[in-house]
mmCIF file of C-alpha atoms in Angstrom:
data_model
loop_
_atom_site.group_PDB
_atom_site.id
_atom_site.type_symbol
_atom_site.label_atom_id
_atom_site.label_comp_id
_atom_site.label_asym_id
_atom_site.label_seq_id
_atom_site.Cartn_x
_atom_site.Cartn_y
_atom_site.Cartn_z
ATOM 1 C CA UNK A 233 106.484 124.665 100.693
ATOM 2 C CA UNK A 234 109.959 125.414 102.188
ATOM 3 C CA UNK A 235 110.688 124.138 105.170
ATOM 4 C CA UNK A 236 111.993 126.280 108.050
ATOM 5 C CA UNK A 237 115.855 126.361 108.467
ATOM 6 C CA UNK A 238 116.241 124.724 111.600
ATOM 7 C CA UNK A 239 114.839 121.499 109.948
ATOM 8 C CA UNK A 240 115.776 121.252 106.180
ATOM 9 C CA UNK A 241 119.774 122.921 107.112
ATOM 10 C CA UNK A 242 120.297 120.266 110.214
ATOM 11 C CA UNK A 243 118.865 117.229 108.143
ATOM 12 C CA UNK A 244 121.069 117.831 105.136
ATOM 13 C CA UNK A 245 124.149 119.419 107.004
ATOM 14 C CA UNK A 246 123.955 115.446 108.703
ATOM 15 C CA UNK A 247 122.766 113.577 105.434
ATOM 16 C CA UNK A 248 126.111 115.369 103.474
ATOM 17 C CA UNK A 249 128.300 114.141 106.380
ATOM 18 C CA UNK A 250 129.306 110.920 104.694
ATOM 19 C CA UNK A 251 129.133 107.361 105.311
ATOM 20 C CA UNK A 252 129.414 104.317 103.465
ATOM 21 C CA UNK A 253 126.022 103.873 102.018
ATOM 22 C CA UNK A 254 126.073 100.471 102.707
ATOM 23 C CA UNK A 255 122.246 99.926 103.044
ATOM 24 C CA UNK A 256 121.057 101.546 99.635
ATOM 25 C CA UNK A 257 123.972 99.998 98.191
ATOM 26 C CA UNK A 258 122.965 96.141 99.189
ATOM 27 C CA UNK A 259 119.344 96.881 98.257
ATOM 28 C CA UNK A 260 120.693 97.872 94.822
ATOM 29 C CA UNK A 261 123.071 94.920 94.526
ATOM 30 C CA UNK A 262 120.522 92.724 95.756
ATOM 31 C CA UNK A 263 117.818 93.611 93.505
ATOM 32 C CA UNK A 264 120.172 93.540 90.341
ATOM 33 C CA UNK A 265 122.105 90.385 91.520
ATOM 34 C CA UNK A 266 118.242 88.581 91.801
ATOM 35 C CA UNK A 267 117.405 90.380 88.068
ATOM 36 C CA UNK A 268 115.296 93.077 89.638
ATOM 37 C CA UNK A 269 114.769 96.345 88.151
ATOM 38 C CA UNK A 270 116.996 98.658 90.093
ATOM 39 C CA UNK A 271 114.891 101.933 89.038
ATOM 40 C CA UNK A 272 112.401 100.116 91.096
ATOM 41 C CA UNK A 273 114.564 100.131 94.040
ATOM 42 C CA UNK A 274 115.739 102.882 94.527
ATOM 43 C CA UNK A 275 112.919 105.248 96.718
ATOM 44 C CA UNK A 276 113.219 102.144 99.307
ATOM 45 C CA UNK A 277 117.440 102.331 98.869
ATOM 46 C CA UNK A 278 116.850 106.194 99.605
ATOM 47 C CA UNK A 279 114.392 105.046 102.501
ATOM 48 C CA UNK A 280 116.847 102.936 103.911
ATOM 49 C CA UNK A 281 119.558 105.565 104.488
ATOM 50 C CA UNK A 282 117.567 107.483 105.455
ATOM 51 C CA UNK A 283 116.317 105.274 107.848
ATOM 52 C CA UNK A 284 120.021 104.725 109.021
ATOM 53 C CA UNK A 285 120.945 108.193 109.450
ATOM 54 C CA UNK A 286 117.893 109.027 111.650
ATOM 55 C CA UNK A 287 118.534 106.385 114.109
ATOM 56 C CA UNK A 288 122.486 107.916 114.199
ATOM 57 C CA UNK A 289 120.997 111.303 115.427
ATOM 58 C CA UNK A 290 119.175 109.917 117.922
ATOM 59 C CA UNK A 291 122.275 107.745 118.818
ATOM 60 C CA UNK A 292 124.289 110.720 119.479
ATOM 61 C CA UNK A 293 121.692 112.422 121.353
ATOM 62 C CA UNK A 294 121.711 109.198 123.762
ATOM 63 C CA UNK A 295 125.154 108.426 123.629
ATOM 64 C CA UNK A 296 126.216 112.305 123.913
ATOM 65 C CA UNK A 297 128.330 111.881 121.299
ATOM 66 C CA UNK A 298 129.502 115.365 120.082
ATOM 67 C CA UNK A 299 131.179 114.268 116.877
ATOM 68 C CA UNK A 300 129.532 111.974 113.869
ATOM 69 C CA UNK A 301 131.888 111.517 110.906
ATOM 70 C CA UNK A 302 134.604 114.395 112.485
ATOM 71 C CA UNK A 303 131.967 117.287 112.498
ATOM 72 C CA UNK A 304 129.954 117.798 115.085
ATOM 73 C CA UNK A 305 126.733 116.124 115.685
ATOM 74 C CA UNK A 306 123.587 117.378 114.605
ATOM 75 C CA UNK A 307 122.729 117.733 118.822
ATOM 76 C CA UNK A 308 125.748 119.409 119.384
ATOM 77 C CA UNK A 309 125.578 121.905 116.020
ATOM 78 C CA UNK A 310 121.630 122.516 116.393
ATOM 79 C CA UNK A 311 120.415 122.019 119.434
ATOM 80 C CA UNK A 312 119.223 118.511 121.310
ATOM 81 C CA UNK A 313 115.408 119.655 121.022
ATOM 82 C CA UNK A 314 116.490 120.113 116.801
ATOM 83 C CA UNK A 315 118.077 117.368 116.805
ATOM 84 C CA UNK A 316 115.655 115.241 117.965
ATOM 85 C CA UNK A 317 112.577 116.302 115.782
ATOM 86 C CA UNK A 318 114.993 116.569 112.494
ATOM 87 C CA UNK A 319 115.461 112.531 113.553
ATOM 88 C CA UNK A 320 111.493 112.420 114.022
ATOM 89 C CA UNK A 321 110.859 113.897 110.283
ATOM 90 C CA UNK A 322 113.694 111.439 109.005
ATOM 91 C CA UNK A 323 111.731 108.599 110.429
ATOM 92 C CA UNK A 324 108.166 109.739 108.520
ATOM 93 C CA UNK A 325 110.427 110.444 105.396
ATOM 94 C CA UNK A 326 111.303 106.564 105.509
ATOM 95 C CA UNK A 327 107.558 105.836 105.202
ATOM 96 C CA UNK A 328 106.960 108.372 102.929
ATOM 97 C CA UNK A 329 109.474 107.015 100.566
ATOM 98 C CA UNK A 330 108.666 103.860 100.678
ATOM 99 C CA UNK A 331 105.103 104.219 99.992
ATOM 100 C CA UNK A 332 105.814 106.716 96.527
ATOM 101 C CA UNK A 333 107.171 103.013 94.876
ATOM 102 C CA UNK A 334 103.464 103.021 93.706
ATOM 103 C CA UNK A 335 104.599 105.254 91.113
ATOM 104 C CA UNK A 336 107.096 102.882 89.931
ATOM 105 C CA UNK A 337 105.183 100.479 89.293
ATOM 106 C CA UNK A 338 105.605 98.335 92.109
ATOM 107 C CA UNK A 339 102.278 95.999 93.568
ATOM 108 C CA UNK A 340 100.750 96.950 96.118
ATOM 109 C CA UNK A 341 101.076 93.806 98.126
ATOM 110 C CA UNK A 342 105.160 94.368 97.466
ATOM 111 C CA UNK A 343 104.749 97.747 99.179
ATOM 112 C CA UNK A 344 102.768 96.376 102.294
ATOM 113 C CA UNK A 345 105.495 94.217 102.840
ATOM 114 C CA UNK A 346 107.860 96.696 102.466
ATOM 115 C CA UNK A 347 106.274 98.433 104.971
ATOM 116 C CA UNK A 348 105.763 95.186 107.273
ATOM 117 C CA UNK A 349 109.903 94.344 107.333
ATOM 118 C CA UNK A 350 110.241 98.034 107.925
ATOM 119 C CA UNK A 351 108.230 98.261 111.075
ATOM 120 C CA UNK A 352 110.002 95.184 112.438
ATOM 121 C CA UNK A 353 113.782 95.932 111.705
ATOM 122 C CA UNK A 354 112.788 99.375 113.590
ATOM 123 C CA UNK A 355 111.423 97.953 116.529
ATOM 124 C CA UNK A 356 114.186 95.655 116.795
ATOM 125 C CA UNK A 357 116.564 98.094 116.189
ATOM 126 C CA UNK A 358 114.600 100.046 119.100
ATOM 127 C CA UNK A 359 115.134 97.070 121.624
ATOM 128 C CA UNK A 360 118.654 96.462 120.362
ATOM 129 C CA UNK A 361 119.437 99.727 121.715
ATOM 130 C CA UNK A 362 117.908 99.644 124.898
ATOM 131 C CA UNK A 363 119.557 96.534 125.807
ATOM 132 C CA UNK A 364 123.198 98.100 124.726
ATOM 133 C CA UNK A 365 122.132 101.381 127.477
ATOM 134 C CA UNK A 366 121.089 98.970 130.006
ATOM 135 C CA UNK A 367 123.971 97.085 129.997
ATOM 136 C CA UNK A 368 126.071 99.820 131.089
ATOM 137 C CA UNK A 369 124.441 99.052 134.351
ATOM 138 C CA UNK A 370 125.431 95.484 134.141
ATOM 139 C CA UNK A 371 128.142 93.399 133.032
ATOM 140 C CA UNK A 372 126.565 91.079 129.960
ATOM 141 C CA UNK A 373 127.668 87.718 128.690
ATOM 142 C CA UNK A 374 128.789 87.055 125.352
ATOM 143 C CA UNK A 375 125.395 85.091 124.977
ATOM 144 C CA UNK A 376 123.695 88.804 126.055
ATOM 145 C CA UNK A 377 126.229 90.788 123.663
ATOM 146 C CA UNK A 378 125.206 89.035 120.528
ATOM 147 C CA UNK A 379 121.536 88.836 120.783
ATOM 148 C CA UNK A 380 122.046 93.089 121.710
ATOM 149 C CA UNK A 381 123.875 93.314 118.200
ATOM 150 C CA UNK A 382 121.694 91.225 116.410
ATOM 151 C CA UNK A 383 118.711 93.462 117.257
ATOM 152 C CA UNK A 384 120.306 96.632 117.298
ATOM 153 C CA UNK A 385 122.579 95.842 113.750
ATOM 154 C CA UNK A 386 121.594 93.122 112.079
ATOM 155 C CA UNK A 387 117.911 94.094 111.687
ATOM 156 C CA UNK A 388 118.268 96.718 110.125
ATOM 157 C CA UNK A 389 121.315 95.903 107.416
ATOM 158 C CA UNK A 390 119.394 92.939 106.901
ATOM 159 C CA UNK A 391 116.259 95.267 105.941
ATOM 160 C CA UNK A 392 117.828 96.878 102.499
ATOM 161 C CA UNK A 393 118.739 93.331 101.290
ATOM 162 C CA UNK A 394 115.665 92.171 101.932
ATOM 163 C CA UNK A 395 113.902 94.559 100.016
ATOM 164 C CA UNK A 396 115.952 94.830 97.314
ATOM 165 C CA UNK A 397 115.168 91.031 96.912
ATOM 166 C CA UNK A 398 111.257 91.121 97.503
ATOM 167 C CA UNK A 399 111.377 94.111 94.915
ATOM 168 C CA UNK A 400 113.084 91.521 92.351
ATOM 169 C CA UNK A 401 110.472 89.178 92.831
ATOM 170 C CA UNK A 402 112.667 86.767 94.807
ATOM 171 C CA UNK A 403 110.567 83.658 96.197
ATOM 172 C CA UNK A 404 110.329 82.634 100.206
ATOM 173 C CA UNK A 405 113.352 80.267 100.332
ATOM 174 C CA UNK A 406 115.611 83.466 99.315
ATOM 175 C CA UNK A 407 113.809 85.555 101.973
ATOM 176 C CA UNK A 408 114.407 83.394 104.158
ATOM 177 C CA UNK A 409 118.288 82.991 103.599
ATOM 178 C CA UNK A 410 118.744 86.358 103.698
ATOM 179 C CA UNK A 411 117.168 86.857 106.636
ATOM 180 C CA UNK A 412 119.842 84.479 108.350
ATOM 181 C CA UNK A 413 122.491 86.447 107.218
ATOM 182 C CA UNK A 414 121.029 89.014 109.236
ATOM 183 C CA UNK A 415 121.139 86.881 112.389
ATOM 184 C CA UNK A 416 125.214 86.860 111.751
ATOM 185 C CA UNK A 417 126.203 90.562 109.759
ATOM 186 C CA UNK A 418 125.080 92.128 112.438
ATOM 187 C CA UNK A 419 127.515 90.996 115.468
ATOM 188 C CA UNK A 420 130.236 91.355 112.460
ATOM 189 C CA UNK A 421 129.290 94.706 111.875
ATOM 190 C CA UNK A 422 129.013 95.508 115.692
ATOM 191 C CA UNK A 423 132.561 94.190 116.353
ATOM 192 C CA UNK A 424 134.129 95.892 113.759
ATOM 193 C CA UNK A 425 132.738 99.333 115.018
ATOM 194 C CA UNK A 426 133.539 98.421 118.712
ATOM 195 C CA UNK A 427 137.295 98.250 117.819
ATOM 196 C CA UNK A 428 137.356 100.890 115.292
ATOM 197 C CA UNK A 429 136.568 102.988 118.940
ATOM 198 C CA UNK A 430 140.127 102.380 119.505
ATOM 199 C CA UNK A 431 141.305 104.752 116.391
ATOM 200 C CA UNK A 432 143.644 106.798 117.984
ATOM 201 C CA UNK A 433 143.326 109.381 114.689
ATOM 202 C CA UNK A 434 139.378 109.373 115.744
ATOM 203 C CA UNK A 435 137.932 112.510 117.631
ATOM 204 C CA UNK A 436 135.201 109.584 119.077
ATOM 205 C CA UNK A 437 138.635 107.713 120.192
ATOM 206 C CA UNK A 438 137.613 105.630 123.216
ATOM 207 C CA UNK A 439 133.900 106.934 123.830
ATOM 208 C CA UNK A 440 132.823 103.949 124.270
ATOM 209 C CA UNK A 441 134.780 103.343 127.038
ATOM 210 C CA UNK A 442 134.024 106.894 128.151
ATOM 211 C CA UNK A 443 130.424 106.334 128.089
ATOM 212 C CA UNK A 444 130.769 102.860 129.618
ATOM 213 C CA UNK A 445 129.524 100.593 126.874
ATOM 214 C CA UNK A 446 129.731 96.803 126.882
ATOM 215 C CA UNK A 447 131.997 96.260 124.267
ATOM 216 C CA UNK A 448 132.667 92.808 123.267
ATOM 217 C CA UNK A 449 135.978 93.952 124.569
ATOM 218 C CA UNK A 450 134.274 95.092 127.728
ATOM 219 C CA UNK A 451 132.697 91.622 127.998
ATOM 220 C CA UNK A 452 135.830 89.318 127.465
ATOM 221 C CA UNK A 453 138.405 91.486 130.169
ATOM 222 C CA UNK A 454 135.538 91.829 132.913
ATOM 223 C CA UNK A 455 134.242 88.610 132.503
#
């Protein structure tokens, strides 16, 4: 079946864009570091970018962000009503992806929780980034920053990792480390990207500003 242009073009015209691949990357490095099979791994890697790149068009479309990676957002290239149902077919491809691992030979049980950790880094993601649009009707604490970054960043780098690891066969006390990384890579991650908003050489220089986004910035000179 081919799909119709104004959903296969705008999902691969963003997908091509670039980006560090940090999320399949970790569940590969994960999953090899813990002796894993990384053929395994790899449909939830895929899954996980995926995942990431979804939740970036949707971003833009909330943020009105008109560039991604200097080109133009998929909202701004395609249309805001594209946009938003190439972002809604990402999000079933995650699934989708996830749930072909039966074909490479991993259990079933494996899969379910695959599916489980998925659901939650999403929804936390979800909440993460309602809390970092309704601050821009309030000034947050540093206290209110953190837990914002936690669920809207951390959740979901934490996700790959954790797969990669339940794929390997890793047992609960390794779960459970990695799942406190999470609690602390994702205010990391969040800062980094909240001064990289400063890049003069950036055509995103100073949106968050623009849009009026806490910033842990933000936080410290208000407060």
């Amino acid at each position: 079946y081919n799909y119709p242009p104004n959903l296969y073009k705008p999902a691969w015209y963003h997908l091509k864009s670039g980006g560090k691949r940090v999320r399949p990357i970790s569940a590969i490095i994960i999953c090899k570091t813990l002796g894993g099979d990384t053929k395994k791994v790899m449909p939830f890697a895929a899954a996980c970018e995926v995942l990431h790149q979804w939740l970036l068009i949707h971003d833009d479309i909330e943020d009105g962000d008109m560039y991604r990676r200097e080109k133009l957002s998929v909202w701004k290239k395609y249309g805001i009503g594209n946009a938003i149902n190439v972002g809604d077919f990402m999000s079933q491809k995650v699934y989708e992806m996830i749930l072909s691992l039966k074909n490479k030979g991993v259990e079933e049980d494996i899969i379910i929780e695959l599916l489980n950790l998925t659901v939650e880094a999403t929804i936390k993601t979800g909440k993460g980034q309602a809390l970092d649009m309704y601050f821009k009707n309030m000034i947050p604490n540093e206290g209110q920053y953190l837990q914002m970054t936690r669920l809207k960043t951390g959740a979901y780098l934490a996700l790959p990792m954790l797969g990669g690891a339940l794929i390997a066969g890793a047992n609960k006390k390794t779960i459970n480390l990695i799942k406190g990384y999470g609690e602390f890579i994702g205010p990391a991650y969040q800062i980094i990207d909240d001064v990289l908003d400063f890049d003069e050489k950036s055509k995103n220089f100073g949106s968050d500003i623009k849009e009026g986004k806490r910033t842990l910035m933000v936080v410290h000179c208000i407060s």
